[in-house]
Amino acid sequence: MKLHPQEIEARFRRHAVRVTRQRTAIYAALAETTSHPSADDLYQMVKRQQPMMSRNTVYYTLSVLRDAGLVREVNVGHDMARYDGNVSMHHHLICLGCGQIMDVMDDDLNRLQLSSGQARGFDVLGHRVEFHGYCVSCRQARRDVPSRRG
Ligand code: ZN
Ligand code: MN
């Protein structure tokens, strides 16, 4: 979703994040995509409009935005973190083949509750559900691999 710079500044202020042009550009790029990019992907995306941007600035800004609660880290369970500009409650479909991450919006999943026994005294503030498997094109590619048998 395209965000107005004034809206971004308002969000930064609400989360006590100092506003800079580079931070605004990084946050805007992340908020406008649903691709859940890695820090490196994001660097490639932002560098087009901000040629002076360094990779370190992107990494550092992501940690600032994450700590402030403006950005969510999605851990795919291996190698590098992926980032999500959508911090509203939602869940993910994760492809084990190509690594793509798709949003799952589902009220039933949002309403998941632990029994008090399972919560073990935790004051549970939220939860995230990840579905792991193979996307349509990875399933296709796996079917097309010629069998070595026979
Ligand atoms: Zn895939
Ligand atoms: Mn997401």
mmCIF file of N, CA and C in Angstrom, residues 1-135:
data_model
loop_
_atom_site.group_PDB
_atom_site.id
_atom_site.type_symbol
_atom_site.label_atom_id
_atom_site.label_comp_id
_atom_site.label_asym_id
_atom_site.label_seq_id
_atom_site.Cartn_x
_atom_site.Cartn_y
_atom_site.Cartn_z
ATOM 1 N N MET A 1 0.838 -1.194 0.000
ATOM 2 C CA MET A 1 0.000 0.000 0.000
ATOM 3 C C MET A 1 0.873 1.244 0.000
ATOM 4 N N LYS A 2 0.575 2.165 -0.914
ATOM 5 C CA LYS A 2 1.325 3.414 -1.026
ATOM 6 C C LYS A 2 1.013 4.315 0.176
ATOM 7 N N LEU A 3 2.067 4.796 0.830
ATOM 8 C CA LEU A 3 1.875 5.632 2.011
ATOM 9 C C LEU A 3 2.330 7.054 1.741
ATOM 10 N N HIS A 4 1.562 8.006 2.238
ATOM 11 C CA HIS A 4 1.944 9.407 2.145
ATOM 12 C C HIS A 4 3.095 9.675 3.119
ATOM 13 N N PRO A 5 4.112 10.448 2.689
ATOM 14 C CA PRO A 5 5.246 10.727 3.597
ATOM 15 C C PRO A 5 4.800 11.271 4.959
ATOM 16 N N GLN A 6 3.719 12.066 4.959
ATOM 17 C CA GLN A 6 3.236 12.610 6.239
ATOM 18 C C GLN A 6 2.724 11.510 7.167
ATOM 19 N N GLU A 7 2.103 10.490 6.561
ATOM 20 C CA GLU A 7 1.624 9.359 7.354
ATOM 21 C C GLU A 7 2.817 8.595 7.948
ATOM 22 N N ILE A 8 3.870 8.436 7.151
ATOM 23 C CA ILE A 8 5.066 7.748 7.651
ATOM 24 C C ILE A 8 5.680 8.528 8.812
ATOM 25 N N GLU A 9 5.794 9.836 8.648
ATOM 26 C CA GLU A 9 6.360 10.659 9.720
ATOM 27 C C GLU A 9 5.529 10.555 10.992
ATOM 28 N N ALA A 10 4.207 10.531 10.836
ATOM 29 C CA ALA A 10 3.331 10.418 12.004
ATOM 30 C C ALA A 10 3.560 9.082 12.716
ATOM 31 N N ARG A 11 3.716 8.013 11.932
ATOM 32 C CA ARG A 11 3.967 6.703 12.541
ATOM 33 C C ARG A 11 5.303 6.688 13.275
ATOM 34 N N PHE A 12 6.322 7.277 12.642
ATOM 35 C CA PHE A 12 7.642 7.337 13.287
ATOM 36 C C PHE A 12 7.524 8.062 14.625
ATOM 37 N N ARG A 13 6.831 9.199 14.611
ATOM 38 C CA ARG A 13 6.724 9.984 15.842
ATOM 39 C C ARG A 13 5.987 9.208 16.926
ATOM 40 N N ARG A 14 4.917 8.522 16.521
ATOM 41 C CA ARG A 14 4.154 7.731 17.493
ATOM 42 C C ARG A 14 5.018 6.639 18.126
ATOM 43 N N HIS A 15 5.983 6.123 17.349
ATOM 44 C CA HIS A 15 6.846 5.058 17.864
ATOM 45 C C HIS A 15 8.206 5.587 18.298
ATOM 46 N N ALA A 16 8.318 6.901 18.458
ATOM 47 C CA ALA A 16 9.549 7.548 18.936
ATOM 48 C C ALA A 16 10.767 7.218 18.068
ATOM 49 N N VAL A 17 10.556 7.186 16.752
ATOM 50 C CA VAL A 17 11.658 6.952 15.819
ATOM 51 C C VAL A 17 11.996 8.280 15.141
ATOM 52 N N ARG A 18 13.260 8.672 15.194
ATOM 53 C CA ARG A 18 13.684 9.910 14.560
ATOM 54 C C ARG A 18 13.486 9.799 13.042
ATOM 55 N N VAL A 19 12.913 10.863 12.457
ATOM 56 C CA VAL A 19 12.608 10.855 11.023
ATOM 57 C C VAL A 19 13.833 11.286 10.221
ATOM 58 N N THR A 20 14.265 10.432 9.287
ATOM 59 C CA THR A 20 15.281 10.851 8.310
ATOM 60 C C THR A 20 14.768 10.437 6.933
ATOM 61 N N ARG A 21 15.328 11.063 5.904
ATOM 62 C CA ARG A 21 14.891 10.776 4.546
ATOM 63 C C ARG A 21 15.135 9.308 4.195
ATOM 64 N N GLN A 22 16.302 8.796 4.633
ATOM 65 C CA GLN A 22 16.636 7.411 4.304
ATOM 66 C C GLN A 22 15.726 6.430 5.039
ATOM 67 N N ARG A 23 15.457 6.698 6.307
ATOM 68 C CA ARG A 23 14.550 5.820 7.049
ATOM 69 C C ARG A 23 13.161 5.813 6.419
ATOM 70 N N THR A 24 12.724 7.011 6.030
ATOM 71 C CA THR A 24 11.399 7.120 5.407
ATOM 72 C C THR A 24 11.345 6.296 4.124
ATOM 73 N N ALA A 25 12.420 6.366 3.325
ATOM 74 C CA ALA A 25 12.459 5.621 2.056
ATOM 75 C C ALA A 25 12.442 4.116 2.302
ATOM 76 N N ILE A 26 13.180 3.664 3.307
ATOM 77 C CA ILE A 26 13.245 2.228 3.603
ATOM 78 C C ILE A 26 11.883 1.731 4.110
ATOM 79 N N TYR A 27 11.296 2.493 5.019
ATOM 80 C CA TYR A 27 9.999 2.082 5.564
ATOM 81 C C TYR A 27 8.923 2.095 4.476
ATOM 82 N N ALA A 28 8.954 3.125 3.604
ATOM 83 C CA ALA A 28 7.963 3.215 2.523
ATOM 84 C C ALA A 28 8.072 2.003 1.606
ATOM 85 N N ALA A 29 9.300 1.631 1.254
ATOM 86 C CA ALA A 29 9.489 0.494 0.346
ATOM 87 C C ALA A 29 8.947 -0.786 0.974
ATOM 88 N N LEU A 30 9.180 -0.952 2.259
ATOM 89 C CA LEU A 30 8.720 -2.162 2.936
ATOM 90 C C LEU A 30 7.198 -2.176 3.086
ATOM 91 N N ALA A 31 6.633 -1.004 3.383
ATOM 92 C CA ALA A 31 5.186 -0.926 3.583
ATOM 93 C C ALA A 31 4.430 -1.122 2.270
ATOM 94 N N GLU A 32 5.107 -0.869 1.146
ATOM 95 C CA GLU A 32 4.424 -0.934 -0.143
ATOM 96 C C GLU A 32 4.502 -2.302 -0.810
ATOM 97 N N THR A 33 5.248 -3.232 -0.208
ATOM 98 C CA THR A 33 5.361 -4.542 -0.832
ATOM 99 C C THR A 33 4.787 -5.616 0.086
ATOM 100 N N THR A 34 4.311 -6.697 -0.521
ATOM 101 C CA THR A 34 3.887 -7.841 0.285
ATOM 102 C C THR A 34 4.856 -9.006 0.077
ATOM 103 N N SER A 35 6.068 -8.697 -0.455
ATOM 104 C CA SER A 35 7.001 -9.773 -0.807
ATOM 105 C C SER A 35 7.869 -10.222 0.373
ATOM 106 N N HIS A 36 7.785 -9.553 1.523
ATOM 107 C CA HIS A 36 8.590 -9.923 2.685
ATOM 108 C C HIS A 36 10.070 -10.018 2.321
ATOM 109 N N PRO A 37 10.654 -8.895 1.883
ATOM 110 C CA PRO A 37 12.042 -8.927 1.405
ATOM 111 C C PRO A 37 13.053 -9.148 2.529
ATOM 112 N N SER A 38 14.227 -9.640 2.169
ATOM 113 C CA SER A 38 15.360 -9.668 3.096
ATOM 114 C C SER A 38 15.957 -8.264 3.138
ATOM 115 N N ALA A 39 16.877 -8.028 4.065
ATOM 116 C CA ALA A 39 17.531 -6.718 4.138
ATOM 117 C C ALA A 39 18.228 -6.408 2.816
ATOM 118 N N ASP A 40 18.831 -7.423 2.223
ATOM 119 C CA ASP A 40 19.527 -7.226 0.950
ATOM 120 C C ASP A 40 18.579 -6.907 -0.200
ATOM 121 N N ASP A 41 17.442 -7.618 -0.254
ATOM 122 C CA ASP A 41 16.412 -7.322 -1.263
ATOM 123 C C ASP A 41 15.987 -5.863 -1.128
ATOM 124 N N LEU A 42 15.773 -5.451 0.107
ATOM 125 C CA LEU A 42 15.289 -4.101 0.378
ATOM 126 C C LEU A 42 16.332 -3.061 -0.045
ATOM 127 N N TYR A 43 17.584 -3.379 0.215
ATOM 128 C CA TYR A 43 18.673 -2.501 -0.209
ATOM 129 C C TYR A 43 18.631 -2.304 -1.726
ATOM 130 N N GLN A 44 18.447 -3.407 -2.466
ATOM 131 C CA GLN A 44 18.371 -3.306 -3.938
ATOM 132 C C GLN A 44 17.167 -2.468 -4.371
ATOM 133 N N MET A 45 16.050 -2.602 -3.649
ATOM 134 C CA MET A 45 14.829 -1.867 -4.002
ATOM 135 C C MET A 45 14.998 -0.369 -3.768
ATOM 136 N N VAL A 46 15.600 -0.024 -2.624
ATOM 137 C CA VAL A 46 15.674 1.384 -2.226
ATOM 138 C C VAL A 46 16.797 2.120 -2.944
ATOM 139 N N LYS A 47 17.849 1.385 -3.277
ATOM 140 C CA LYS A 47 19.032 1.976 -3.910
ATOM 141 C C LYS A 47 18.669 2.690 -5.220
ATOM 142 N N ARG A 48 17.616 2.207 -5.885
ATOM 143 C CA ARG A 48 17.201 2.812 -7.154
ATOM 144 C C ARG A 48 16.835 4.278 -6.974
ATOM 145 N N GLN A 49 16.063 4.590 -5.902
ATOM 146 C CA GLN A 49 15.700 6.002 -5.677
ATOM 147 C C GLN A 49 16.731 6.730 -4.835
ATOM 148 N N GLN A 50 17.514 5.982 -4.057
ATOM 149 C CA GLN A 50 18.458 6.604 -3.120
ATOM 150 C C GLN A 50 19.841 6.008 -3.357
ATOM 151 N N PRO A 51 20.521 6.454 -4.439
ATOM 152 C CA PRO A 51 21.795 5.826 -4.808
ATOM 153 C C PRO A 51 22.878 5.949 -3.725
ATOM 154 N N MET A 52 22.722 6.926 -2.813
ATOM 155 C CA MET A 52 23.739 7.124 -1.783
ATOM 156 C C MET A 52 23.538 6.203 -0.578
ATOM 157 N N MET A 53 22.450 5.482 -0.572
ATOM 158 C CA MET A 53 22.127 4.601 0.555
ATOM 159 C C MET A 53 23.156 3.474 0.659
ATOM 160 N N SER A 54 23.625 3.229 1.862
ATOM 161 C CA SER A 54 24.550 2.111 2.045
ATOM 162 C C SER A 54 23.794 0.895 2.581
ATOM 163 N N ARG A 55 24.396 -0.262 2.375
ATOM 164 C CA ARG A 55 23.818 -1.502 2.882
ATOM 165 C C ARG A 55 23.705 -1.442 4.413
ATOM 166 N N ASN A 56 24.725 -0.885 5.051
ATOM 167 C CA ASN A 56 24.714 -0.778 6.514
ATOM 168 C C ASN A 56 23.541 0.050 7.018
ATOM 169 N N THR A 57 23.220 1.124 6.289
ATOM 170 C CA THR A 57 22.093 1.971 6.687
ATOM 171 C C THR A 57 20.805 1.158 6.665
ATOM 172 N N VAL A 58 20.656 0.317 5.645
ATOM 173 C CA VAL A 58 19.437 -0.497 5.538
ATOM 174 C C VAL A 58 19.358 -1.475 6.710
ATOM 175 N N TYR A 59 20.474 -2.162 7.000
ATOM 176 C CA TYR A 59 20.489 -3.116 8.106
ATOM 177 C C TYR A 59 20.182 -2.422 9.434
ATOM 178 N N TYR A 60 20.865 -1.281 9.659
ATOM 179 C CA TYR A 60 20.687 -0.579 10.924
ATOM 180 C C TYR A 60 19.251 -0.054 11.048
ATOM 181 N N THR A 61 18.740 0.542 9.964
ATOM 182 C CA THR A 61 17.381 1.096 9.997
ATOM 183 C C THR A 61 16.354 0.000 10.284
ATOM 184 N N LEU A 62 16.548 -1.175 9.680
ATOM 185 C CA LEU A 62 15.606 -2.271 9.930
ATOM 186 C C LEU A 62 15.606 -2.665 11.405
ATOM 187 N N SER A 63 16.780 -2.644 12.040
ATOM 188 C CA SER A 63 16.809 -3.004 13.458
ATOM 189 C C SER A 63 16.122 -1.924 14.291
ATOM 190 N N VAL A 64 16.291 -0.663 13.917
ATOM 191 C CA VAL A 64 15.620 0.435 14.630
ATOM 192 C C VAL A 64 14.100 0.301 14.486
ATOM 193 N N LEU A 65 13.646 0.076 13.252
ATOM 194 C CA LEU A 65 12.207 -0.015 12.989
ATOM 195 C C LEU A 65 11.598 -1.249 13.662
ATOM 196 N N ARG A 66 12.368 -2.332 13.671
ATOM 197 C CA ARG A 66 11.879 -3.560 14.314
ATOM 198 C C ARG A 66 11.750 -3.355 15.823
ATOM 199 N N ASP A 67 12.788 -2.778 16.431
ATOM 200 C CA ASP A 67 12.748 -2.558 17.881
ATOM 201 C C ASP A 67 11.620 -1.601 18.258
ATOM 202 N N ALA A 68 11.279 -0.683 17.356
ATOM 203 C CA ALA A 68 10.216 0.282 17.620
ATOM 204 C C ALA A 68 8.832 -0.315 17.366
ATOM 205 N N GLY A 69 8.780 -1.521 16.794
ATOM 206 C CA GLY A 69 7.504 -2.168 16.536
ATOM 207 C C GLY A 69 6.829 -1.725 15.247
ATOM 208 N N LEU A 70 7.590 -1.090 14.357
ATOM 209 C CA LEU A 70 7.019 -0.633 13.082
ATOM 210 C C LEU A 70 7.172 -1.681 11.990
ATOM 211 N N VAL A 71 8.042 -2.627 12.223
ATOM 212 C CA VAL A 71 8.389 -3.628 11.231
ATOM 213 C C VAL A 71 8.516 -4.957 11.963
ATOM 214 N N ARG A 72 8.150 -6.020 11.272
ATOM 215 C CA ARG A 72 8.206 -7.329 11.889
ATOM 216 C C ARG A 72 9.242 -8.178 11.174
ATOM 217 N N GLU A 73 9.980 -8.956 11.937
ATOM 218 C CA GLU A 73 10.919 -9.886 11.335
ATOM 219 C C GLU A 73 10.217 -11.215 11.163
ATOM 220 N N VAL A 74 10.318 -11.783 9.980
ATOM 221 C CA VAL A 74 9.746 -13.104 9.737
ATOM 222 C C VAL A 74 10.905 -14.070 9.628
ATOM 223 N N ASN A 75 10.982 -15.000 10.560
ATOM 224 C CA ASN A 75 12.077 -15.966 10.516
ATOM 225 C C ASN A 75 11.624 -17.200 9.762
ATOM 226 N N VAL A 76 12.302 -17.452 8.668
ATOM 227 C CA VAL A 76 11.898 -18.555 7.811
ATOM 228 C C VAL A 76 12.475 -19.872 8.341
ATOM 229 N N GLY A 77 13.266 -19.787 9.381
ATOM 230 C CA GLY A 77 13.811 -21.000 9.980
ATOM 231 C C GLY A 77 15.191 -21.353 9.442
ATOM 232 N N HIS A 78 15.699 -20.562 8.532
ATOM 233 C CA HIS A 78 17.050 -20.794 8.022
ATOM 234 C C HIS A 78 17.611 -19.484 7.478
ATOM 235 N N ASP A 79 18.839 -19.471 7.140
ATOM 236 C CA ASP A 79 19.650 -18.319 6.697
ATOM 237 C C ASP A 79 19.139 -16.955 7.150
ATOM 238 N N MET A 80 18.708 -16.103 6.235
ATOM 239 C CA MET A 80 18.510 -14.707 6.621
ATOM 240 C C MET A 80 17.075 -14.350 6.971
ATOM 241 N N ALA A 81 16.970 -13.307 7.806
ATOM 242 C CA ALA A 81 15.664 -12.818 8.218
ATOM 243 C C ALA A 81 14.972 -12.144 7.039
ATOM 244 N N ARG A 82 13.665 -12.176 7.061
ATOM 245 C CA ARG A 82 12.854 -11.453 6.080
ATOM 246 C C ARG A 82 12.004 -10.460 6.856
ATOM 247 N N TYR A 83 11.621 -9.388 6.175
ATOM 248 C CA TYR A 83 10.951 -8.296 6.876
ATOM 249 C C TYR A 83 9.558 -8.033 6.333
ATOM 250 N N ASP A 84 8.686 -7.593 7.250
ATOM 251 C CA ASP A 84 7.287 -7.371 6.939
ATOM 252 C C ASP A 84 6.898 -5.991 7.462
ATOM 253 N N GLY A 85 6.399 -5.139 6.569
ATOM 254 C CA GLY A 85 5.958 -3.811 6.980
ATOM 255 C C GLY A 85 4.549 -3.824 7.544
ATOM 256 N N ASN A 86 3.905 -4.980 7.458
ATOM 257 C CA ASN A 86 2.539 -5.112 7.965
ATOM 258 C C ASN A 86 2.610 -5.743 9.360
ATOM 259 N N VAL A 87 2.378 -4.920 10.387
ATOM 260 C CA VAL A 87 2.479 -5.441 11.753
ATOM 261 C C VAL A 87 1.110 -5.786 12.334
ATOM 262 N N SER A 88 0.057 -5.691 11.504
ATOM 263 C CA SER A 88 -1.256 -6.113 11.997
ATOM 264 C C SER A 88 -1.267 -7.639 12.094
ATOM 265 N N MET A 89 -2.190 -8.186 12.862
ATOM 266 C CA MET A 89 -2.188 -9.623 13.084
ATOM 267 C C MET A 89 -2.494 -10.378 11.789
ATOM 268 N N HIS A 90 -1.534 -11.165 11.357
ATOM 269 C CA HIS A 90 -1.748 -12.057 10.228
ATOM 270 C C HIS A 90 -0.721 -13.169 10.278
ATOM 271 N N HIS A 91 -0.863 -14.111 9.380
ATOM 272 C CA HIS A 91 -0.060 -15.326 9.430
ATOM 273 C C HIS A 91 0.574 -15.551 8.062
ATOM 274 N N HIS A 92 1.387 -16.599 7.929
ATOM 275 C CA HIS A 92 2.160 -16.746 6.691
ATOM 276 C C HIS A 92 2.150 -18.157 6.129
ATOM 277 N N LEU A 93 2.175 -18.206 4.800
ATOM 278 C CA LEU A 93 2.444 -19.423 4.050
ATOM 279 C C LEU A 93 3.884 -19.290 3.577
ATOM 280 N N ILE A 94 4.731 -20.257 3.897
ATOM 281 C CA ILE A 94 6.151 -20.159 3.551
ATOM 282 C C ILE A 94 6.536 -21.325 2.652
ATOM 283 N N CYS A 95 7.096 -21.003 1.479
ATOM 284 C CA CYS A 95 7.511 -22.055 0.553
ATOM 285 C C CYS A 95 8.923 -22.518 0.892
ATOM 286 N N LEU A 96 9.088 -23.816 1.095
ATOM 287 C CA LEU A 96 10.382 -24.394 1.446
ATOM 288 C C LEU A 96 11.272 -24.515 0.220
ATOM 289 N N GLY A 97 10.682 -24.355 -0.979
ATOM 290 C CA GLY A 97 11.458 -24.454 -2.216
ATOM 291 C C GLY A 97 12.093 -23.130 -2.577
ATOM 292 N N CYS A 98 11.263 -22.112 -2.852
ATOM 293 C CA CYS A 98 11.775 -20.836 -3.347
ATOM 294 C C CYS A 98 11.837 -19.772 -2.258
ATOM 295 N N GLY A 99 11.316 -20.079 -1.085
ATOM 296 C CA GLY A 99 11.395 -19.131 0.020
ATOM 297 C C GLY A 99 10.352 -18.030 -0.002
ATOM 298 N N GLN A 100 9.420 -18.092 -0.937
ATOM 299 C CA GLN A 100 8.419 -17.015 -0.960
ATOM 300 C C GLN A 100 7.513 -17.098 0.274
ATOM 301 N N ILE A 101 7.089 -15.923 0.723
ATOM 302 C CA ILE A 101 6.244 -15.825 1.912
ATOM 303 C C ILE A 101 4.977 -15.097 1.521
ATOM 304 N N MET A 102 3.837 -15.717 1.757
ATOM 305 C CA MET A 102 2.560 -15.087 1.430
ATOM 306 C C MET A 102 1.742 -14.875 2.692
ATOM 307 N N ASP A 103 1.003 -13.760 2.705
ATOM 308 C CA ASP A 103 0.177 -13.436 3.867
ATOM 309 C C ASP A 103 -1.053 -14.332 3.942
ATOM 310 N N VAL A 104 -1.423 -14.681 5.144
ATOM 311 C CA VAL A 104 -2.675 -15.393 5.401
ATOM 312 C C VAL A 104 -3.465 -14.558 6.404
ATOM 313 N N MET A 105 -4.603 -14.056 5.971
ATOM 314 C CA MET A 105 -5.483 -13.307 6.864
ATOM 315 C C MET A 105 -6.653 -14.232 7.192
ATOM 316 N N ASP A 106 -6.820 -14.563 8.443
ATOM 317 C CA ASP A 106 -7.854 -15.535 8.789
ATOM 318 C C ASP A 106 -8.314 -15.298 10.224
ATOM 319 N N ASP A 107 -9.572 -14.916 10.354
ATOM 320 C CA ASP A 107 -10.110 -14.593 11.677
ATOM 321 C C ASP A 107 -10.054 -15.793 12.628
ATOM 322 N N ASP A 108 -10.265 -16.999 12.089
ATOM 323 C CA ASP A 108 -10.219 -18.175 12.957
ATOM 324 C C ASP A 108 -8.820 -18.353 13.550
ATOM 325 N N LEU A 109 -7.791 -18.134 12.721
ATOM 326 C CA LEU A 109 -6.416 -18.228 13.236
ATOM 327 C C LEU A 109 -6.148 -17.123 14.253
ATOM 328 N N ASN A 110 -6.666 -15.926 13.982
ATOM 329 C CA ASN A 110 -6.472 -14.811 14.920
ATOM 330 C C ASN A 110 -7.054 -15.136 16.294
ATOM 331 N N ARG A 111 -8.123 -15.921 16.283
ATOM 332 C CA ARG A 111 -8.817 -16.210 17.540
ATOM 333 C C ARG A 111 -8.238 -17.403 18.306
ATOM 334 N N LEU A 112 -7.190 -18.036 17.772
ATOM 335 C CA LEU A 112 -6.593 -19.188 18.465
ATOM 336 C C LEU A 112 -6.288 -18.851 19.919
ATOM 337 N N GLN A 113 -6.620 -19.766 20.814
ATOM 338 C CA GLN A 113 -6.385 -19.543 22.243
ATOM 339 C C GLN A 113 -5.768 -20.790 22.845
ATOM 340 N N LEU A 114 -4.869 -20.583 23.776
ATOM 341 C CA LEU A 114 -4.359 -21.708 24.549
ATOM 342 C C LEU A 114 -5.271 -21.912 25.761
ATOM 343 N N SER A 115 -5.438 -23.155 26.150
ATOM 344 C CA SER A 115 -6.146 -23.399 27.417
ATOM 345 C C SER A 115 -5.251 -22.867 28.531
ATOM 346 N N SER A 116 -5.825 -22.587 29.683
ATOM 347 C CA SER A 116 -5.008 -22.006 30.761
ATOM 348 C C SER A 116 -3.900 -22.973 31.170
ATOM 349 N N GLY A 117 -4.153 -24.271 31.068
ATOM 350 C CA GLY A 117 -3.113 -25.250 31.383
ATOM 351 C C GLY A 117 -1.938 -25.154 30.430
ATOM 352 N N GLN A 118 -2.258 -25.007 29.124
ATOM 353 C CA GLN A 118 -1.192 -24.914 28.132
ATOM 354 C C GLN A 118 -0.427 -23.599 28.224
ATOM 355 N N ALA A 119 -1.096 -22.539 28.686
ATOM 356 C CA ALA A 119 -0.444 -21.233 28.757
ATOM 357 C C ALA A 119 0.563 -21.164 29.907
ATOM 358 N N ARG A 120 0.474 -22.073 30.859
ATOM 359 C CA ARG A 120 1.445 -22.189 31.967
ATOM 360 C C ARG A 120 1.724 -20.847 32.648
ATOM 361 N N GLY A 121 0.667 -20.102 32.890
ATOM 362 C CA GLY A 121 0.839 -18.844 33.599
ATOM 363 C C GLY A 121 1.264 -17.672 32.741
ATOM 364 N N PHE A 122 1.526 -17.914 31.446
ATOM 365 C CA PHE A 122 1.902 -16.821 30.535
ATOM 366 C C PHE A 122 0.751 -15.843 30.343
ATOM 367 N N ASP A 123 1.088 -14.568 30.301
ATOM 368 C CA ASP A 123 0.145 -13.574 29.811
ATOM 369 C C ASP A 123 0.410 -13.484 28.313
ATOM 370 N N VAL A 124 -0.337 -14.239 27.514
ATOM 371 C CA VAL A 124 -0.055 -14.353 26.080
ATOM 372 C C VAL A 124 -0.534 -13.093 25.364
ATOM 373 N N LEU A 125 0.375 -12.441 24.646
ATOM 374 C CA LEU A 125 0.049 -11.181 23.969
ATOM 375 C C LEU A 125 -0.260 -11.366 22.489
ATOM 376 N N GLY A 126 0.120 -12.491 21.942
ATOM 377 C CA GLY A 126 -0.149 -12.694 20.519
ATOM 378 C C GLY A 126 0.410 -14.024 20.061
ATOM 379 N N HIS A 127 0.187 -14.328 18.793
ATOM 380 C CA HIS A 127 0.711 -15.571 18.226
ATOM 381 C C HIS A 127 0.820 -15.409 16.726
ATOM 382 N N ARG A 128 1.671 -16.220 16.114
ATOM 383 C CA ARG A 128 1.826 -16.218 14.657
ATOM 384 C C ARG A 128 1.811 -17.648 14.176
ATOM 385 N N VAL A 129 1.061 -17.889 13.132
ATOM 386 C CA VAL A 129 0.994 -19.233 12.576
ATOM 387 C C VAL A 129 1.729 -19.240 11.242
ATOM 388 N N GLU A 130 2.617 -20.225 11.058
ATOM 389 C CA GLU A 130 3.342 -20.383 9.789
ATOM 390 C C GLU A 130 2.966 -21.723 9.181
ATOM 391 N N PHE A 131 2.570 -21.684 7.911
ATOM 392 C CA PHE A 131 2.299 -22.916 7.181
ATOM 393 C C PHE A 131 3.475 -23.159 6.252
ATOM 394 N N HIS A 132 4.128 -24.286 6.370
ATOM 395 C CA HIS A 132 5.299 -24.601 5.549
ATOM 396 C C HIS A 132 4.936 -25.618 4.484
ATOM 397 N N GLY A 133 5.463 -25.399 3.283
ATOM 398 C CA GLY A 133 5.177 -26.362 2.224
ATOM 399 C C GLY A 133 5.743 -25.877 0.916
ATOM 400 N N TYR A 134 5.132 -26.273 -0.196
ATOM 401 C CA TYR A 134 5.639 -25.907 -1.516
ATOM 402 C C TYR A 134 4.571 -25.158 -2.288
ATOM 403 N N CYS A 135 4.980 -24.040 -2.886
ATOM 404 C CA CYS A 135 4.051 -23.216 -3.657
ATOM 405 C C CYS A 135 3.714 -23.901 -4.981
#
